[in-house]
Amino acid sequence: MKKVLRLSSLLLVLVALLGLTACAPKDPVKAKEKLEKAEYSVKVDGTATPLALKAFGVEGVESVVTATKKVDDKIEAVTAILFAEKAQAKAAVEKLAEYAKKNGEESEVKQAGKWLYYGTEQGMKDFN
């Protein structure tokens, strides 16, 4: 019985560790580092794009991270937007989906805490 309990406790700890390592970065610096490690070319914008999004009616944007890389003949990309508050990110999902569509993106907008992000399937996996 003790062995089963120890084994189940160990499995629980491993699952928790995996959950911690598979999450969105906490800030733009960490996002840039993570994506550069995955060989993306990354730009972080804390002024122009946040102002453009505000003009589009999206409030609370602190920073926008855009990343691209070429893999064979395909371009992988992700755009991630960091909000000041999680509630602001949640409130902006529909507007951001409309903004992304107007800019030629056809992917679903996803939320991870204070981040909203969209892009290619692989780009989104690499961000999150």
Short mmCIF file of N, CA, C and O in Angstrom, two decimals:
data_model
loop_
_atom_site.label_atom_id
_atom_site.label_comp_id
_atom_site.label_asym_id
_atom_site.label_seq_id
_atom_site.Cartn_x
_atom_site.Cartn_y
_atom_site.Cartn_z
N MET A 1 0.81 -1.19 0.00
CA MET A 1 0.00 0.00 0.00
C MET A 1 0.86 1.26 0.00
O MET A 1 0.56 2.21 -0.70
N LYS A 2 1.94 1.23 0.79
CA LYS A 2 2.83 2.39 0.85
C LYS A 2 3.51 2.62 -0.49
O LYS A 2 3.71 3.76 -0.90
N LYS A 3 3.87 1.54 -1.20
CA LYS A 3 4.51 1.67 -2.50
C LYS A 3 3.56 2.32 -3.51
O LYS A 3 3.96 3.18 -4.28
N VAL A 4 2.31 1.93 -3.48
CA VAL A 4 1.31 2.51 -4.39
C VAL A 4 1.14 3.99 -4.09
O VAL A 4 1.07 4.82 -4.99
N LEU A 5 1.09 4.34 -2.82
CA LEU A 5 0.94 5.73 -2.41
C LEU A 5 2.15 6.55 -2.86
O LEU A 5 1.99 7.66 -3.36
N ARG A 6 3.34 6.02 -2.66
CA ARG A 6 4.57 6.72 -3.08
C ARG A 6 4.60 6.90 -4.59
O ARG A 6 4.95 7.95 -5.09
N LEU A 7 4.23 5.84 -5.32
CA LEU A 7 4.23 5.90 -6.78
C LEU A 7 3.22 6.93 -7.28
O LEU A 7 3.53 7.74 -8.16
N SER A 8 2.04 6.93 -6.70
CA SER A 8 1.03 7.90 -7.12
C SER A 8 1.46 9.32 -6.77
O SER A 8 1.20 10.26 -7.53
N SER A 9 2.12 9.51 -5.65
CA SER A 9 2.63 10.83 -5.28
C SER A 9 3.70 11.29 -6.25
O SER A 9 3.72 12.46 -6.67
N LEU A 10 4.58 10.39 -6.65
CA LEU A 10 5.62 10.71 -7.61
C LEU A 10 5.02 11.08 -8.96
O LEU A 10 5.43 12.06 -9.58
N LEU A 11 4.03 10.34 -9.40
CA LEU A 11 3.37 10.64 -10.67
C LEU A 11 2.69 12.00 -10.62
O LEU A 11 2.73 12.76 -11.58
N LEU A 12 2.08 12.33 -9.50
CA LEU A 12 1.43 13.62 -9.34
C LEU A 12 2.44 14.76 -9.44
O LEU A 12 2.19 15.77 -10.10
N VAL A 13 3.60 14.60 -8.83
CA VAL A 13 4.65 15.61 -8.90
C VAL A 13 5.14 15.76 -10.34
O VAL A 13 5.33 16.88 -10.82
N LEU A 14 5.33 14.66 -11.05
CA LEU A 14 5.79 14.73 -12.44
C LEU A 14 4.78 15.44 -13.34
O LEU A 14 5.16 16.25 -14.17
N VAL A 15 3.52 15.15 -13.16
CA VAL A 15 2.47 15.82 -13.94
C VAL A 15 2.47 17.32 -13.64
O VAL A 15 2.35 18.14 -14.54
N ALA A 16 2.63 17.69 -12.39
CA ALA A 16 2.68 19.10 -12.02
C ALA A 16 3.88 19.80 -12.65
O ALA A 16 3.77 20.93 -13.15
N LEU A 17 5.02 19.15 -12.67
CA LEU A 17 6.22 19.73 -13.30
C LEU A 17 6.02 19.92 -14.79
O LEU A 17 6.42 20.93 -15.36
N LEU A 18 5.41 18.95 -15.44
CA LEU A 18 5.13 19.08 -16.87
C LEU A 18 4.18 20.24 -17.12
O LEU A 18 4.35 20.99 -18.08
N GLY A 19 3.22 20.41 -16.29
CA GLY A 19 2.28 21.53 -16.42
C GLY A 19 2.97 22.87 -16.28
O GLY A 19 2.65 23.82 -16.98
N LEU A 20 3.95 22.95 -15.41
CA LEU A 20 4.67 24.19 -15.21
C LEU A 20 5.58 24.52 -16.39
O LEU A 20 5.80 25.68 -16.71
N THR A 21 6.13 23.50 -17.04
CA THR A 21 7.04 23.75 -18.15
C THR A 21 6.32 23.98 -19.46
O THR A 21 6.90 24.50 -20.40
N ALA A 22 5.05 23.65 -19.55
CA ALA A 22 4.31 23.80 -20.79
C ALA A 22 3.31 24.94 -20.69
O ALA A 22 2.12 24.76 -20.86
N CYS A 23 3.81 26.14 -20.38
CA CYS A 23 2.90 27.27 -20.27
C CYS A 23 3.50 28.49 -20.95
O CYS A 23 4.69 28.52 -21.26
N ALA A 24 2.67 29.48 -21.16
CA ALA A 24 3.10 30.70 -21.83
C ALA A 24 4.14 31.43 -20.98
O ALA A 24 4.12 31.36 -19.76
N PRO A 25 5.04 32.14 -21.64
CA PRO A 25 6.06 32.91 -20.90
C PRO A 25 5.41 33.98 -20.02
O PRO A 25 4.31 34.45 -20.29
N LYS A 26 6.12 34.39 -18.96
CA LYS A 26 5.53 35.35 -18.03
C LYS A 26 5.65 36.79 -18.51
O LYS A 26 4.88 37.64 -18.08
N ASP A 27 6.59 37.09 -19.40
CA ASP A 27 6.75 38.46 -19.89
C ASP A 27 7.37 38.46 -21.29
O ASP A 27 7.80 37.40 -21.77
N PRO A 28 7.42 39.62 -21.97
CA PRO A 28 7.96 39.67 -23.33
C PRO A 28 9.42 39.23 -23.44
O PRO A 28 9.80 38.63 -24.45
N VAL A 29 10.21 39.50 -22.43
CA VAL A 29 11.62 39.09 -22.45
C VAL A 29 11.72 37.57 -22.49
O VAL A 29 12.47 36.99 -23.29
N LYS A 30 10.95 36.91 -21.62
CA LYS A 30 10.96 35.44 -21.59
C LYS A 30 10.38 34.87 -22.88
O LYS A 30 10.86 33.84 -23.38
N ALA A 31 9.36 35.52 -23.44
CA ALA A 31 8.78 35.07 -24.71
C ALA A 31 9.82 35.15 -25.82
O ALA A 31 9.98 34.21 -26.61
N LYS A 32 10.55 36.26 -25.86
CA LYS A 32 11.59 36.43 -26.88
C LYS A 32 12.67 35.36 -26.74
O LYS A 32 13.07 34.74 -27.73
N GLU A 33 13.12 35.13 -25.52
CA GLU A 33 14.15 34.11 -25.27
C GLU A 33 13.66 32.73 -25.70
O GLU A 33 14.40 31.98 -26.35
N LYS A 34 12.44 32.40 -25.34
CA LYS A 34 11.87 31.08 -25.67
C LYS A 34 11.78 30.88 -27.18
O LYS A 34 12.17 29.83 -27.70
N LEU A 35 11.30 31.89 -27.88
CA LEU A 35 11.14 31.77 -29.33
C LEU A 35 12.49 31.82 -30.06
O LEU A 35 12.68 31.11 -31.05
N GLU A 36 13.43 32.62 -29.58
CA GLU A 36 14.76 32.64 -30.19
C GLU A 36 15.45 31.29 -30.00
O GLU A 36 16.17 30.83 -30.89
N LYS A 37 15.22 30.66 -28.86
CA LYS A 37 15.78 29.33 -28.62
C LYS A 37 15.23 28.32 -29.63
O LYS A 37 15.91 27.39 -30.03
N ALA A 38 13.98 28.55 -30.08
CA ALA A 38 13.36 27.69 -31.09
C ALA A 38 13.69 28.18 -32.51
O ALA A 38 13.05 27.77 -33.47
N GLU A 39 14.66 29.09 -32.62
CA GLU A 39 15.22 29.59 -33.88
C GLU A 39 14.29 30.52 -34.66
O GLU A 39 14.34 30.60 -35.88
N TYR A 40 13.44 31.26 -33.95
CA TYR A 40 12.60 32.27 -34.58
C TYR A 40 13.33 33.61 -34.60
O TYR A 40 14.15 33.89 -33.71
N SER A 41 13.02 34.43 -35.57
CA SER A 41 13.41 35.83 -35.58
C SER A 41 12.30 36.56 -34.83
O SER A 41 11.14 36.47 -35.22
N VAL A 42 12.65 37.30 -33.78
CA VAL A 42 11.63 37.84 -32.87
C VAL A 42 11.75 39.36 -32.75
O VAL A 42 12.85 39.89 -32.65
N LYS A 43 10.59 40.02 -32.75
CA LYS A 43 10.53 41.46 -32.49
C LYS A 43 9.54 41.69 -31.36
O LYS A 43 8.47 41.09 -31.34
N VAL A 44 9.91 42.57 -30.45
CA VAL A 44 9.04 42.94 -29.34
C VAL A 44 8.72 44.42 -29.50
O VAL A 44 9.61 45.24 -29.66
N ASP A 45 7.44 44.74 -29.49
CA ASP A 45 6.98 46.12 -29.69
C ASP A 45 6.11 46.54 -28.52
O ASP A 45 5.06 45.93 -28.27
N GLY A 46 6.53 47.56 -27.81
CA GLY A 46 5.76 48.05 -26.69
C GLY A 46 5.12 49.41 -26.96
O GLY A 46 4.56 50.01 -26.05
N THR A 47 5.20 49.89 -28.23
CA THR A 47 4.64 51.21 -28.52
C THR A 47 3.71 51.23 -29.73
O THR A 47 2.52 51.45 -29.58
N ALA A 48 4.23 51.04 -30.93
CA ALA A 48 3.44 51.24 -32.16
C ALA A 48 2.25 50.28 -32.27
O ALA A 48 1.12 50.72 -32.47
N THR A 49 2.49 48.99 -32.17
CA THR A 49 1.39 48.03 -32.32
C THR A 49 0.39 48.14 -31.17
O THR A 49 -0.82 48.10 -31.42
N PRO A 50 0.83 48.31 -29.93
CA PRO A 50 -0.16 48.54 -28.87
C PRO A 50 -1.04 49.77 -29.14
O PRO A 50 -2.25 49.73 -28.89
N LEU A 51 -0.46 50.83 -29.69
CA LEU A 51 -1.25 52.02 -30.03
C LEU A 51 -2.24 51.72 -31.16
O LEU A 51 -3.39 52.17 -31.13
N ALA A 52 -1.79 50.95 -32.16
CA ALA A 52 -2.68 50.56 -33.26
C ALA A 52 -3.84 49.72 -32.74
O ALA A 52 -4.99 49.90 -33.15
N LEU A 53 -3.55 48.80 -31.84
CA LEU A 53 -4.61 47.97 -31.26
C LEU A 53 -5.57 48.81 -30.42
O LEU A 53 -6.77 48.58 -30.44
N LYS A 54 -5.04 49.81 -29.72
CA LYS A 54 -5.91 50.68 -28.93
C LYS A 54 -6.85 51.45 -29.86
O LYS A 54 -8.04 51.59 -29.56
N ALA A 55 -6.35 51.91 -31.00
CA ALA A 55 -7.19 52.60 -31.99
C ALA A 55 -8.26 51.66 -32.54
O ALA A 55 -9.33 52.10 -32.95
N PHE A 56 -7.97 50.37 -32.53
CA PHE A 56 -8.91 49.36 -33.00
C PHE A 56 -9.91 48.97 -31.90
O PHE A 56 -10.80 48.18 -32.11
N GLY A 57 -9.72 49.54 -30.70
CA GLY A 57 -10.64 49.28 -29.60
C GLY A 57 -10.18 48.22 -28.63
O GLY A 57 -10.96 47.75 -27.80
N VAL A 58 -8.93 47.82 -28.70
CA VAL A 58 -8.39 46.80 -27.80
C VAL A 58 -7.63 47.52 -26.69
O VAL A 58 -6.62 48.17 -26.95
N GLU A 59 -8.11 47.39 -25.47
CA GLU A 59 -7.53 48.10 -24.33
C GLU A 59 -6.60 47.22 -23.50
O GLU A 59 -6.79 46.02 -23.41
N GLY A 60 -5.59 47.85 -22.90
CA GLY A 60 -4.73 47.16 -21.94
C GLY A 60 -3.53 46.46 -22.52
O GLY A 60 -2.85 45.71 -21.82
N VAL A 61 -3.21 46.68 -23.80
CA VAL A 61 -2.07 46.00 -24.41
C VAL A 61 -0.77 46.62 -23.89
O VAL A 61 -0.56 47.82 -23.98
N GLU A 62 0.08 45.77 -23.36
CA GLU A 62 1.38 46.22 -22.87
C GLU A 62 2.48 46.01 -23.90
O GLU A 62 3.36 46.83 -24.05
N SER A 63 2.42 44.87 -24.59
CA SER A 63 3.50 44.54 -25.53
C SER A 63 3.01 43.53 -26.55
O SER A 63 2.10 42.74 -26.28
N VAL A 64 3.64 43.56 -27.73
CA VAL A 64 3.33 42.61 -28.79
C VAL A 64 4.62 41.94 -29.23
O VAL A 64 5.61 42.61 -29.52
N VAL A 65 4.60 40.62 -29.26
CA VAL A 65 5.76 39.84 -29.69
C VAL A 65 5.39 39.16 -31.01
O VAL A 65 4.37 38.47 -31.09
N THR A 66 6.20 39.39 -32.04
CA THR A 66 5.99 38.71 -33.32
C THR A 66 7.23 37.89 -33.63
O THR A 66 8.36 38.34 -33.42
N ALA A 67 7.00 36.68 -34.11
CA ALA A 67 8.11 35.77 -34.37
C ALA A 67 7.85 34.99 -35.66
O ALA A 67 6.73 34.56 -35.90
N THR A 68 8.90 34.84 -36.46
CA THR A 68 8.80 34.06 -37.69
C THR A 68 10.07 33.25 -37.89
O THR A 68 11.15 33.62 -37.42
N LYS A 69 9.92 32.15 -38.60
CA LYS A 69 11.08 31.37 -39.03
C LYS A 69 10.69 30.57 -40.26
O LYS A 69 9.52 30.22 -40.45
N LYS A 70 11.68 30.31 -41.09
CA LYS A 70 11.45 29.52 -42.29
C LYS A 70 11.89 28.08 -42.03
O LYS A 70 13.01 27.84 -41.57
N VAL A 71 10.99 27.16 -42.31
CA VAL A 71 11.27 25.73 -42.15
C VAL A 71 10.97 25.10 -43.51
O VAL A 71 9.82 25.06 -43.93
N ASP A 72 12.03 24.64 -44.17
CA ASP A 72 11.91 24.14 -45.54
C ASP A 72 11.31 25.25 -46.40
O ASP A 72 11.86 26.32 -46.47
N ASP A 73 10.15 25.01 -47.00
CA ASP A 73 9.51 26.03 -47.83
C ASP A 73 8.33 26.69 -47.14
O ASP A 73 7.51 27.35 -47.77
N LYS A 74 8.23 26.52 -45.84
CA LYS A 74 7.09 27.03 -45.08
C LYS A 74 7.55 28.06 -44.06
O LYS A 74 8.63 27.94 -43.48
N ILE A 75 6.71 29.07 -43.85
CA ILE A 75 6.99 30.07 -42.83
C ILE A 75 6.14 29.75 -41.59
O ILE A 75 4.92 29.63 -41.69
N GLU A 76 6.79 29.61 -40.46
CA GLU A 76 6.10 29.45 -39.18
C GLU A 76 6.08 30.82 -38.52
O GLU A 76 7.06 31.55 -38.57
N ALA A 77 4.95 31.16 -37.91
CA ALA A 77 4.83 32.49 -37.30
C ALA A 77 3.87 32.45 -36.12
O ALA A 77 2.97 31.62 -36.07
N VAL A 78 4.09 33.39 -35.21
CA VAL A 78 3.17 33.58 -34.09
C VAL A 78 3.21 35.05 -33.69
O VAL A 78 4.27 35.68 -33.74
N THR A 79 2.06 35.58 -33.35
CA THR A 79 1.94 36.92 -32.78
C THR A 79 1.31 36.74 -31.42
O THR A 79 0.26 36.10 -31.28
N ALA A 80 1.96 37.30 -30.41
CA ALA A 80 1.48 37.17 -29.03
C ALA A 80 1.34 38.56 -28.42
O ALA A 80 2.24 39.39 -28.54
N ILE A 81 0.20 38.81 -27.80
CA ILE A 81 -0.10 40.11 -27.24
C ILE A 81 -0.28 39.97 -25.73
O ILE A 81 -1.10 39.19 -25.27
N LEU A 82 0.52 40.73 -24.99
CA LEU A 82 0.46 40.71 -23.54
C LEU A 82 -0.39 41.86 -23.03
O LEU A 82 -0.17 43.02 -23.41
N PHE A 83 -1.36 41.55 -22.19
CA PHE A 83 -2.24 42.55 -21.60
C PHE A 83 -1.85 42.81 -20.16
O PHE A 83 -1.22 41.98 -19.51
N ALA A 84 -2.25 43.96 -19.66
CA ALA A 84 -1.98 44.31 -18.27
C ALA A 84 -2.74 43.39 -17.32
O ALA A 84 -2.22 43.01 -16.27
N GLU A 85 -3.96 43.02 -17.70
CA GLU A 85 -4.80 42.18 -16.86
C GLU A 85 -5.39 41.02 -17.66
O GLU A 85 -5.70 41.18 -18.84
N LYS A 86 -5.57 39.90 -17.00
CA LYS A 86 -6.17 38.72 -17.64
C LYS A 86 -7.57 39.02 -18.16
O LYS A 86 -7.96 38.58 -19.25
N ALA A 87 -8.34 39.81 -17.42
CA ALA A 87 -9.71 40.16 -17.83
C ALA A 87 -9.71 40.98 -19.13
O ALA A 87 -10.60 40.83 -19.97
N GLN A 88 -8.69 41.82 -19.31
CA GLN A 88 -8.58 42.60 -20.54
C GLN A 88 -8.30 41.69 -21.73
O GLN A 88 -8.83 41.90 -22.82
N ALA A 89 -7.46 40.69 -21.51
CA ALA A 89 -7.17 39.73 -22.59
C ALA A 89 -8.45 38.99 -22.97
O ALA A 89 -8.77 38.86 -24.16
N LYS A 90 -9.18 38.54 -21.98
CA LYS A 90 -10.42 37.81 -22.23
C LYS A 90 -11.42 38.68 -22.99
O LYS A 90 -12.08 38.21 -23.92
N ALA A 91 -11.52 39.94 -22.61
CA ALA A 91 -12.46 40.85 -23.26
C ALA A 91 -12.06 41.18 -24.69
O ALA A 91 -12.90 41.56 -25.50
N ALA A 92 -10.78 41.01 -25.03
CA ALA A 92 -10.28 41.40 -26.35
C ALA A 92 -10.25 40.27 -27.37
O ALA A 92 -9.88 40.51 -28.52
N VAL A 93 -10.62 39.06 -27.00
CA VAL A 93 -10.50 37.92 -27.91
C VAL A 93 -11.21 38.18 -29.24
O VAL A 93 -10.62 38.01 -30.31
N GLU A 94 -12.45 38.60 -29.21
CA GLU A 94 -13.22 38.81 -30.45
C GLU A 94 -12.63 39.93 -31.30
O GLU A 94 -12.50 39.79 -32.51
N LYS A 95 -12.27 41.04 -30.67
CA LYS A 95 -11.68 42.16 -31.41
C LYS A 95 -10.34 41.77 -32.01
O LYS A 95 -10.01 42.15 -33.13
N LEU A 96 -9.57 41.00 -31.26
CA LEU A 96 -8.27 40.58 -31.77
C LEU A 96 -8.43 39.60 -32.92
O LEU A 96 -7.67 39.64 -33.89
N ALA A 97 -9.41 38.72 -32.85
CA ALA A 97 -9.67 37.80 -33.96
C ALA A 97 -10.03 38.57 -35.22
O ALA A 97 -9.56 38.24 -36.32
N GLU A 98 -10.83 39.62 -35.06
CA GLU A 98 -11.19 40.48 -36.19
C GLU A 98 -9.95 41.21 -36.73
O GLU A 98 -9.73 41.30 -37.93
N TYR A 99 -9.12 41.74 -35.83
CA TYR A 99 -7.88 42.43 -36.20
C TYR A 99 -6.95 41.48 -36.95
O TYR A 99 -6.39 41.83 -37.99
N ALA A 100 -6.80 40.25 -36.45
CA ALA A 100 -5.93 39.27 -37.09
C ALA A 100 -6.44 38.94 -38.49
O ALA A 100 -5.66 38.85 -39.45
N LYS A 101 -7.75 38.77 -38.62
CA LYS A 101 -8.33 38.44 -39.92
C LYS A 101 -8.10 39.56 -40.93
O LYS A 101 -7.78 39.32 -42.08
N LYS A 102 -8.23 40.82 -40.47
CA LYS A 102 -7.99 41.96 -41.36
C LYS A 102 -6.54 42.04 -41.80
O LYS A 102 -6.22 42.64 -42.81
N ASN A 103 -5.65 41.43 -41.02
CA ASN A 103 -4.23 41.42 -41.35
C ASN A 103 -3.79 40.11 -41.99
O ASN A 103 -2.60 39.76 -41.97
N GLY A 104 -4.74 39.35 -42.52
CA GLY A 104 -4.42 38.15 -43.28
C GLY A 104 -4.23 36.87 -42.50
O GLY A 104 -3.81 35.87 -43.06
N GLU A 105 -4.48 36.89 -41.21
CA GLU A 105 -4.33 35.69 -40.39
C GLU A 105 -5.66 34.95 -40.32
O GLU A 105 -6.69 35.55 -40.10
N GLU A 106 -5.62 33.65 -40.48
CA GLU A 106 -6.84 32.85 -40.44
C GLU A 106 -6.89 31.90 -39.25
O GLU A 106 -7.76 31.07 -39.17
N SER A 107 -5.95 32.01 -38.34
CA SER A 107 -5.92 31.07 -37.22
C SER A 107 -6.79 31.54 -36.07
O SER A 107 -7.15 32.70 -35.96
N GLU A 108 -7.08 30.62 -35.20
CA GLU A 108 -7.87 30.90 -34.00
C GLU A 108 -7.00 31.69 -33.01
O GLU A 108 -5.81 31.45 -32.87
N VAL A 109 -7.62 32.62 -32.31
CA VAL A 109 -6.94 33.37 -31.25
C VAL A 109 -7.12 32.59 -29.97
O VAL A 109 -8.23 32.22 -29.59
N LYS A 110 -6.00 32.32 -29.29
CA LYS A 110 -6.05 31.58 -28.03
C LYS A 110 -5.57 32.46 -26.88
O LYS A 110 -4.80 33.39 -27.09
N GLN A 111 -6.03 32.13 -25.67
CA GLN A 111 -5.64 32.86 -24.49
C GLN A 111 -4.85 31.96 -23.56
O GLN A 111 -5.19 30.79 -23.35
N ALA A 112 -3.79 32.52 -22.98
CA ALA A 112 -3.01 31.86 -21.94
C ALA A 112 -2.71 32.93 -20.89
O ALA A 112 -1.79 33.72 -21.05
N GLY A 113 -3.53 32.98 -19.87
CA GLY A 113 -3.37 34.00 -18.84
C GLY A 113 -3.59 35.39 -19.40
O GLY A 113 -4.65 35.69 -19.96
N LYS A 114 -2.57 36.26 -19.29
CA LYS A 114 -2.68 37.63 -19.80
C LYS A 114 -2.28 37.73 -21.28
O LYS A 114 -2.25 38.82 -21.83
N TRP A 115 -1.95 36.62 -21.90
CA TRP A 115 -1.54 36.59 -23.31
C TRP A 115 -2.70 36.17 -24.20
O TRP A 115 -3.46 35.27 -23.88
N LEU A 116 -2.79 36.79 -25.38
CA LEU A 116 -3.59 36.30 -26.50
C LEU A 116 -2.59 36.06 -27.62
O LEU A 116 -1.67 36.85 -27.81
N TYR A 117 -2.76 34.95 -28.35
CA TYR A 117 -1.82 34.67 -29.42
C TYR A 117 -2.50 33.95 -30.57
O TYR A 117 -3.52 33.31 -30.41
N TYR A 118 -1.91 34.12 -31.76
CA TYR A 118 -2.41 33.48 -32.97
C TYR A 118 -1.25 33.30 -33.93
O TYR A 118 -0.21 33.94 -33.80
N GLY A 119 -1.42 32.42 -34.91
CA GLY A 119 -0.38 32.18 -35.90
C GLY A 119 -0.52 30.79 -36.48
O GLY A 119 -1.59 30.17 -36.41
N THR A 120 0.59 30.27 -37.02
CA THR A 120 0.57 28.92 -37.55
C THR A 120 0.47 27.93 -36.40
O THR A 120 0.79 28.27 -35.24
N GLU A 121 0.05 26.73 -36.70
CA GLU A 121 -0.10 25.73 -35.64
C GLU A 121 1.20 25.51 -34.89
O GLU A 121 1.24 25.51 -33.66
N GLN A 122 2.31 25.37 -35.62
CA GLN A 122 3.60 25.14 -34.97
C GLN A 122 4.07 26.37 -34.22
O GLN A 122 4.61 26.27 -33.11
N GLY A 123 3.86 27.55 -34.78
CA GLY A 123 4.24 28.78 -34.10
C GLY A 123 3.52 28.93 -32.77
O GLY A 123 4.13 29.31 -31.76
N MET A 124 2.25 28.59 -32.76
CA MET A 124 1.47 28.67 -31.53
C MET A 124 1.96 27.65 -30.51
O MET A 124 2.03 27.94 -29.31
N LYS A 125 2.30 26.45 -30.96
CA LYS A 125 2.83 25.43 -30.04
C LYS A 125 4.16 25.90 -29.46
O LYS A 125 4.42 25.72 -28.27
N ASP A 126 5.01 26.49 -30.30
CA ASP A 126 6.31 26.93 -29.83
C ASP A 126 6.19 28.08 -28.83
O ASP A 126 7.00 28.19 -27.91
N PHE A 127 5.19 28.93 -28.98
CA PHE A 127 4.99 30.02 -28.02
C PHE A 127 4.50 29.48 -26.68
O PHE A 127 4.99 29.86 -25.64
N ASN A 128 3.52 28.60 -26.74
CA ASN A 128 2.91 28.11 -25.51
C ASN A 128 3.66 26.89 -25.02
O ASN A 128 3.71 26.52 -23.95
#
